[in-house]
Coordinates of C-alpha atoms and ligand atoms in Angstrom, one line a residue:
M1 CA 118.3 89.1 73.3
N2 CA 120.5 90.4 76.2
R3 CA 118.8 90.8 79.5
I4 CA 117.9 94.5 79.8
E5 CA 119.0 96.2 83.0
L6 CA 116.4 97.7 85.4
L7 CA 118.3 100.5 87.1
A8 CA 116.9 102.0 90.3
P9 CA 117.8 104.9 92.5
A10 CA 118.9 104.9 96.1
G11 CA 119.4 107.7 98.6
D12 CA 120.7 105.4 101.4
L13 CA 121.6 101.8 102.1
E14 CA 118.1 100.8 103.2
R15 CA 116.7 102.0 99.8
L16 CA 119.6 100.3 97.9
K17 CA 118.9 97.0 99.6
T18 CA 115.2 97.4 99.0
A19 CA 115.7 98.1 95.3
I20 CA 117.9 95.0 94.8
R21 CA 115.6 92.7 96.9
Y22 CA 112.6 93.9 94.9
G23 CA 114.2 93.1 91.5
A24 CA 116.6 95.9 90.4
D25 CA 119.6 94.7 88.3
A26 CA 121.6 97.8 89.2
V27 CA 121.3 100.7 91.6
Y28 CA 122.7 104.2 91.1
L29 CA 123.6 106.4 94.0
G30 CA 125.4 109.6 94.8
G31 CA 128.6 109.8 96.8
K32 CA 129.3 112.6 99.3
Q33 CA 131.5 114.2 96.7
F34 CA 131.3 115.3 93.1
S35 CA 127.6 114.4 92.8
L36 CA 124.3 116.2 92.1
R37 CA 121.4 115.9 94.6
S38 CA 123.8 117.1 97.2
R39 CA 120.8 117.4 99.5
A40 CA 119.9 113.7 99.1
S41 CA 121.3 111.5 101.8
N42 CA 124.3 110.6 99.8
F43 CA 126.7 107.7 100.5
D44 CA 130.2 107.9 102.0
L45 CA 132.9 105.4 100.7
Q46 CA 132.3 102.9 103.5
E47 CA 128.5 102.8 102.6
I48 CA 129.3 102.5 98.9
K49 CA 131.5 99.5 99.7
E50 CA 128.7 97.9 101.8
G51 CA 126.3 98.6 98.9
V52 CA 128.6 96.9 96.4
E53 CA 129.0 93.9 98.7
F54 CA 125.3 93.6 99.1
A55 CA 124.7 94.0 95.4
N56 CA 127.3 91.3 94.6
Q57 CA 125.3 88.7 96.6
Y58 CA 122.4 89.3 94.1
G59 CA 124.5 89.6 91.0
A60 CA 123.5 93.3 90.9
K61 CA 125.7 96.3 90.0
I62 CA 126.3 99.7 91.6
H63 CA 126.7 102.9 89.6
V64 CA 127.9 106.1 91.3
T65 CA 127.0 109.6 90.0
V66 CA 130.0 111.9 89.6
N67 CA 127.8 114.3 87.7
I68 CA 128.6 117.8 88.8
V69 CA 129.5 120.4 86.2
P70 CA 132.9 121.2 87.7
H71 CA 134.7 124.4 88.0
D72 CA 138.5 124.2 88.4
E73 CA 138.2 124.3 92.2
D74 CA 135.7 121.4 92.2
L75 CA 138.3 118.9 90.7
T76 CA 140.5 118.7 93.8
G77 CA 140.6 115.1 95.0
L78 CA 138.7 113.7 92.1
E79 CA 141.4 111.3 90.8
E80 CA 141.8 109.7 94.2
Y81 CA 138.1 109.4 94.6
L82 CA 137.7 107.7 91.2
K83 CA 140.5 105.2 92.1
Q84 CA 138.7 104.4 95.4
L85 CA 135.4 103.7 93.6
E86 CA 137.2 101.4 91.2
E87 CA 138.9 99.6 94.1
I88 CA 135.7 99.2 96.0
G89 CA 134.1 97.4 93.0
V90 CA 131.7 100.0 91.7
T91 CA 130.7 99.1 88.1
A92 CA 130.3 102.5 86.6
V93 CA 130.4 106.3 87.2
I94 CA 127.7 108.5 85.7
V95 CA 129.5 111.6 84.4
A96 CA 128.2 114.9 83.0
S97 CA 131.6 116.5 82.2
V98 CA 134.0 115.6 79.4
T99 CA 136.8 116.5 81.8
I100 CA 135.7 113.9 84.3
M101 CA 135.1 111.4 81.5
E102 CA 138.7 111.8 80.4
I103 CA 140.0 111.6 84.0
A104 CA 138.0 108.5 84.8
K105 CA 139.2 106.7 81.7
R106 CA 142.8 107.5 82.6
V107 CA 143.0 106.9 86.3
A108 CA 140.3 104.2 86.9
P109 CA 140.2 102.2 83.6
K110 CA 138.1 99.3 85.2
L111 CA 135.2 101.7 85.9
E112 CA 132.7 102.0 83.1
V113 CA 131.9 105.6 82.2
H114 CA 128.3 106.4 81.5
V115 CA 127.4 109.8 80.1
S116 CA 124.8 111.5 82.3
T117 CA 121.5 112.7 81.0
Q118 CA 122.7 116.1 82.1
Q119 CA 124.6 116.1 78.8
S120 CA 121.2 116.3 76.9
S121 CA 122.2 113.6 74.4
T122 CA 119.3 113.7 71.9
N123 CA 120.9 112.4 68.6
S124 CA 123.1 109.7 67.1
A125 CA 126.0 112.1 66.4
A126 CA 126.3 113.1 70.0
V127 CA 126.4 109.4 71.0
S128 CA 129.1 108.8 68.4
F129 CA 131.1 111.6 69.8
Y130 CA 131.0 110.2 73.3
E131 CA 131.8 106.8 71.8
S132 CA 135.0 108.3 70.3
L133 CA 136.0 109.4 73.9
G134 CA 135.8 105.7 74.9
V135 CA 132.7 105.9 77.1
N136 CA 130.7 102.7 77.7
R137 CA 127.1 104.0 77.9
V138 CA 125.1 107.1 77.1
V139 CA 122.0 108.0 79.1
L140 CA 119.7 109.7 76.7
A141 CA 118.0 113.0 77.4
R142 CA 114.5 112.7 78.7
E143 CA 113.5 114.9 75.8
C144 CA 113.8 112.1 73.2
S145 CA 110.7 110.5 71.5
M146 CA 110.5 106.7 71.2
E147 CA 111.2 106.9 67.4
Q148 CA 114.3 108.9 68.2
I149 CA 115.5 106.5 70.8
E150 CA 115.0 103.5 68.4
K151 CA 117.1 105.4 65.7
I152 CA 119.8 106.2 68.2
V153 CA 120.1 102.7 69.5
K154 CA 120.2 101.3 65.9
N155 CA 123.0 103.8 65.0
S156 CA 125.1 103.4 68.1
N157 CA 127.9 101.1 69.2
V158 CA 127.7 101.9 72.9
D159 CA 125.1 100.9 75.4
I160 CA 122.0 103.1 75.6
E161 CA 120.0 103.9 78.7
A162 CA 116.8 105.9 79.0
F163 CA 114.5 107.0 81.8
I164 CA 111.2 105.2 82.1
H165 CA 109.9 106.6 85.3
G166 CA 110.0 109.6 87.6
G167 CA 110.3 113.4 87.7
M168 CA 110.7 115.6 84.7
C169 CA 112.3 119.0 84.4
V170 CA 110.3 121.7 82.6
N171 CA 113.6 122.8 81.2
Y172 CA 116.1 120.4 79.5
S173 CA 117.5 118.5 82.4
G174 CA 120.7 120.2 83.5
R175 CA 120.2 123.2 81.4
C176 CA 118.3 125.2 83.9
T177 CA 119.3 128.1 86.0
L178 CA 115.9 129.0 87.5
S179 CA 116.9 127.7 90.9
N180 CA 120.2 129.7 90.7
W181 CA 118.3 132.9 90.0
M182 CA 115.5 132.4 92.5
T183 CA 117.4 131.0 95.4
G184 CA 121.1 131.2 94.7
R185 CA 121.1 127.4 94.8
D186 CA 123.0 125.9 91.7
A187 CA 121.0 123.1 90.0
N188 CA 124.1 121.9 88.3
R189 CA 126.0 121.5 91.5
G190 CA 123.2 119.6 93.2
G191 CA 121.3 122.4 94.8
C192 CA 118.1 122.7 92.8
A193 CA 115.2 124.1 94.9
Q194 CA 112.6 123.0 92.3
S195 CA 111.7 126.6 91.7
C196 CA 109.7 125.5 88.7
R197 CA 107.2 123.8 90.9
W198 CA 106.5 126.8 93.1
K199 CA 103.2 128.5 92.7
Y200 CA 103.3 131.9 91.0
H201 CA 101.1 134.9 90.3
V202 CA 101.8 135.9 86.6
Y203 CA 101.9 139.5 85.7
E204 CA 102.3 141.3 82.3
G205 CA 103.6 144.7 83.4
D206 CA 101.3 145.6 86.3
D207 CA 98.4 143.4 85.2
L208 CA 97.8 140.1 86.9
I209 CA 97.1 137.7 84.0
S210 CA 96.9 134.5 85.9
D211 CA 93.8 133.3 87.8
P212 CA 94.2 134.7 91.4
D213 CA 92.4 131.6 92.8
C214 CA 94.6 129.1 91.0
L215 CA 98.3 130.0 91.2
F216 CA 100.5 129.2 88.2
S217 CA 103.1 126.4 88.3
M218 CA 105.5 125.2 85.7
S219 CA 105.6 121.6 86.9
S220 CA 105.6 118.7 84.5
K221 CA 103.7 115.4 85.1
D222 CA 106.1 112.6 86.2
L223 CA 107.1 110.1 83.5
L224 CA 105.4 106.7 83.4
A225 CA 106.6 104.7 80.4
A226 CA 105.0 101.4 81.1
E227 CA 103.4 101.2 77.6
Y228 CA 106.8 101.8 75.9
V229 CA 108.9 99.3 77.8
W230 CA 108.2 96.5 75.3
R231 CA 109.5 98.7 72.4
M232 CA 112.5 99.8 74.4
I233 CA 113.5 96.2 75.1
H234 CA 113.0 95.1 71.5
A235 CA 114.8 98.2 70.2
G236 CA 118.0 96.7 71.8
M237 CA 118.4 99.2 74.7
T238 CA 120.7 98.2 77.6
S239 CA 119.2 99.9 80.6
L240 CA 115.8 101.3 81.8
K241 CA 116.2 103.9 84.5
I242 CA 113.9 105.0 87.3
E243 CA 114.4 108.5 88.7
G244 CA 114.1 109.4 92.4
R245 CA 117.1 109.2 94.8
M246 CA 115.0 111.2 97.3
K247 CA 112.1 108.8 97.1
S248 CA 111.1 106.5 100.0
A249 CA 111.8 102.8 100.4
Y250 CA 108.1 102.1 99.9
Y251 CA 108.1 104.0 96.6
I252 CA 111.2 102.2 95.4
A253 CA 109.8 98.8 96.4
T254 CA 106.5 99.4 94.6
V255 CA 107.9 100.9 91.4
V256 CA 110.9 98.5 91.1
K257 CA 108.7 95.4 91.7
T258 CA 106.1 96.6 89.2
Y259 CA 108.7 97.2 86.5
R260 CA 110.4 93.9 87.3
M261 CA 107.1 92.1 86.5
L262 CA 106.4 94.3 83.5
I263 CA 109.8 93.8 82.0
D264 CA 109.8 90.0 82.6
E265 CA 106.4 89.8 80.9
C266 CA 107.5 91.9 78.0
V267 CA 110.5 89.7 77.4
K268 CA 108.2 86.7 77.2
S269 CA 105.7 88.4 74.9
P270 CA 106.7 88.4 71.2
K271 CA 103.8 90.7 70.3
G272 CA 103.8 93.2 73.2
L273 CA 101.4 93.5 76.1
S274 CA 97.7 94.0 75.9
K275 CA 95.9 97.2 76.9
E276 CA 94.4 95.4 79.9
C277 CA 97.9 94.3 81.0
I278 CA 99.3 97.9 80.7
N279 CA 96.3 99.2 82.7
Y280 CA 97.0 96.6 85.4
Y281 CA 100.6 97.8 85.8
T282 CA 99.5 101.5 85.6
R283 CA 97.2 100.8 88.6
E284 CA 100.1 99.2 90.5
F285 CA 102.4 102.2 89.9
A286 CA 99.6 104.5 91.2
K287 CA 99.9 102.8 94.6
A288 CA 103.3 104.5 94.9
E289 CA 102.8 107.6 92.9
N290 CA 101.7 110.8 94.6
R291 CA 101.9 113.0 91.5
P292 CA 100.1 112.8 88.1
T293 CA 101.9 110.9 85.4
G294 CA 102.3 111.1 81.7
L295 CA 104.4 109.9 78.7
G296 CA 106.9 112.7 78.8
F297 CA 108.4 113.1 75.3
L298 CA 108.1 109.4 74.3
A299 CA 105.0 110.0 72.2
G300 CA 106.5 113.2 70.6
L301 CA 106.4 116.8 71.8
P302 CA 104.4 117.0 74.9
S303 CA 101.0 118.8 74.8
E304 CA 99.4 120.9 77.4
D305 CA 98.2 117.6 79.0
T306 CA 101.7 116.9 80.1
H307 CA 102.0 120.0 82.3
L308 CA 100.6 120.8 85.7
Y309 CA 99.8 124.4 85.6
G310 CA 97.8 124.7 88.8
V311 CA 98.3 121.6 90.9
N312 CA 101.4 119.9 92.0
G313 CA 100.2 116.5 93.1
A314 CA 97.4 114.1 93.9
G315 CA 96.9 112.0 97.0
V316 CA 98.6 108.7 97.5
T317 CA 96.0 106.0 96.8
H318 CA 97.3 103.4 99.2
D319 CA 99.0 104.1 102.5
F320 CA 102.2 102.3 103.5
L321 CA 101.1 100.7 106.8
A322 CA 103.9 98.5 108.0
M323 CA 107.0 96.5 107.2
V324 CA 107.3 92.8 107.9
L325 CA 110.2 92.0 110.3
D326 CA 109.6 88.3 110.8
Y327 CA 107.1 85.5 110.2
D328 CA 106.2 82.6 112.5
E329 CA 104.8 79.9 110.2
L330 CA 103.7 77.7 113.1
N331 CA 101.4 80.3 114.5
G332 CA 100.6 82.1 111.2
Q333 CA 101.7 85.3 112.8
M334 CA 103.9 88.1 111.5
K335 CA 106.0 90.6 113.4
I336 CA 105.6 94.1 111.9
E337 CA 106.9 97.6 112.3
V338 CA 104.2 100.2 112.1
R339 CA 104.6 103.1 109.6
N340 CA 101.1 104.6 109.4
R341 CA 97.8 104.4 111.3
F342 CA 95.6 101.3 110.9
E343 CA 93.1 99.4 113.0
V344 CA 91.6 95.9 113.5
G345 CA 89.1 95.4 110.8
C346 CA 91.1 97.2 108.1
C347 CA 92.1 95.5 104.8
M348 CA 95.8 95.0 104.4
E349 CA 97.6 94.3 101.1
V350 CA 101.0 92.5 101.4
F351 CA 103.6 92.7 98.6
G352 CA 107.2 91.7 98.5
P353 CA 109.8 90.1 96.3
E354 CA 108.0 86.7 96.6
V355 CA 104.4 87.9 97.4
N356 CA 102.2 89.6 94.9
N357 CA 99.4 91.7 96.5
Q358 CA 97.7 89.4 98.8
C359 CA 94.9 91.0 100.9
F360 CA 93.3 90.1 104.2
I361 CA 91.3 91.7 107.0
V362 CA 93.2 92.3 110.2
E363 CA 91.4 90.3 113.0
H364 CA 93.9 90.3 115.8
M365 CA 97.0 92.3 116.8
M366 CA 99.0 92.5 120.0
D367 CA 102.1 94.4 121.2
C368 CA 105.4 93.0 122.5
E369 CA 103.9 92.4 126.0
G370 CA 101.0 90.4 124.6
N371 CA 98.4 93.1 125.1
E372 CA 95.6 93.2 122.5
V373 CA 95.9 96.2 120.3
M374 CA 92.9 97.6 118.4
L375 CA 94.6 100.7 116.8
A376 CA 98.1 101.0 115.5
N377 CA 99.1 104.7 115.6
K378 CA 102.7 104.9 116.8
P379 CA 105.2 104.9 113.9
T380 CA 108.0 102.3 114.4
E381 CA 106.0 100.4 117.1
I382 CA 106.5 96.6 116.9
L383 CA 103.3 94.6 116.7
Y384 CA 102.3 91.0 116.1
C385 CA 99.5 90.2 113.7
K386 CA 97.8 87.1 112.4
V387 CA 98.0 86.6 108.7
P388 CA 96.3 83.8 106.6
F389 CA 99.2 83.3 104.2
K390 CA 103.0 83.0 104.2
V391 CA 104.9 86.3 104.4
H392 CA 108.6 87.1 104.5
K393 CA 110.9 89.5 106.2
Y394 CA 111.1 92.8 104.2
D395 CA 107.6 92.3 102.7
M396 CA 105.6 95.6 102.8
I397 CA 102.0 96.2 103.9
R398 CA 99.8 98.9 102.5
R399 CA 96.1 99.7 102.9
G400 CA 94.2 97.4 100.6
K401 CA 90.7 97.3 99.1
A402 CA 88.6 94.4 100.4
D403 CA 87.4 93.6 96.8
E404 CA 91.0 93.2 95.4
N405 CA 93.2 90.1 95.7
F406 CA 91.3 89.1 98.8
I407 CA 92.2 86.0 100.9
Ligands
SF4_501 S1 114.1 124.3 88.7 FE1 112.8 122.8 87.8 S2 113.3 122.7 85.7 FE2 115.0 123.7 86.8 S3 116.5 122.1 87.2 FE3 115.1 122.4 89.0 S4 113.5 120.8 88.7 FE4 114.5 121.1 86.7

């Protein structure tokens, strides 16, 4: 079985490096030009180059979204841009327009061309069509069920990628003009204002038909496909994709690390994972998630349970408290950068590429001048803290529960 790719998002270099350190095989990002998510902190060419060089050190790959739906005036400079991406060493461009697919194949033949989910590929014939254009991979629409995915993979001769985690559109991804109508911001040129998630009063004529105390929203639950990963791997898929170029480094670290462990365990398990095992990973994802999650379309057409009519989110279950900057093994002390408020006596849970959820109670902290600190409440402040096990630079610390993984 080929190693399946875990593909993570990144909105900047910090998040790109975090994703790769925490176990992503590839990272996708948007350039400053020709990309959706124009409001995400996209990369310029120098940053893409730095990202490629960093990825190369880990044997990871960089994919760049070139996924606008272009009008004639949007194509100026595209050929030069694609050639530059090829020269920098980018592995693939993710494209939503047959025009750009053709141009990429012609002017930058070393770049793989991946058909974006914006093309809503939901069947084998669509995948065959893109194959005839010479593309390397098709990213399936989020609106496919698991059975449909298995059938498409079986019938196709190109690589198949599908989403396993993150936000869902209430419309077919990329087929929505709600934001255009509501705000003048074009969702297909990177400007979506997520108008579906706003809260509305619903009227039929002059009659208010929605509950005045609970405003109506069209938001979907986020996708969490942990229980389908084993089937996806064994179906012969090439890549499993996490959504969220706007998400924080902490979110990326938590989700990527958890999928890394889940995928590695699936590969070793000939009969699939137990319910208890899936529950464990689901709890781990919940430490990053701040919105309710569901199975999207994987189990078939979504029911009412998949939508969020009244609420948009739930609270984060664990706070991101600090980042480890250094560790002094001799003194059992770590240097940390504060991200959220915590105090002596609180329970900390450390996780990182080489540390899996080890907890301890904070007994002593001091600042750079050696003054004892009882309360950390200044974001980015540097503190020193005793820790009863080995930690590493770039490990992350969140608020733990004293009865979990306790040291
Ligand atoms: S408004 Fe909502 S459904 Fe439409 S593109 Fe934006 S996120 Fe998707």
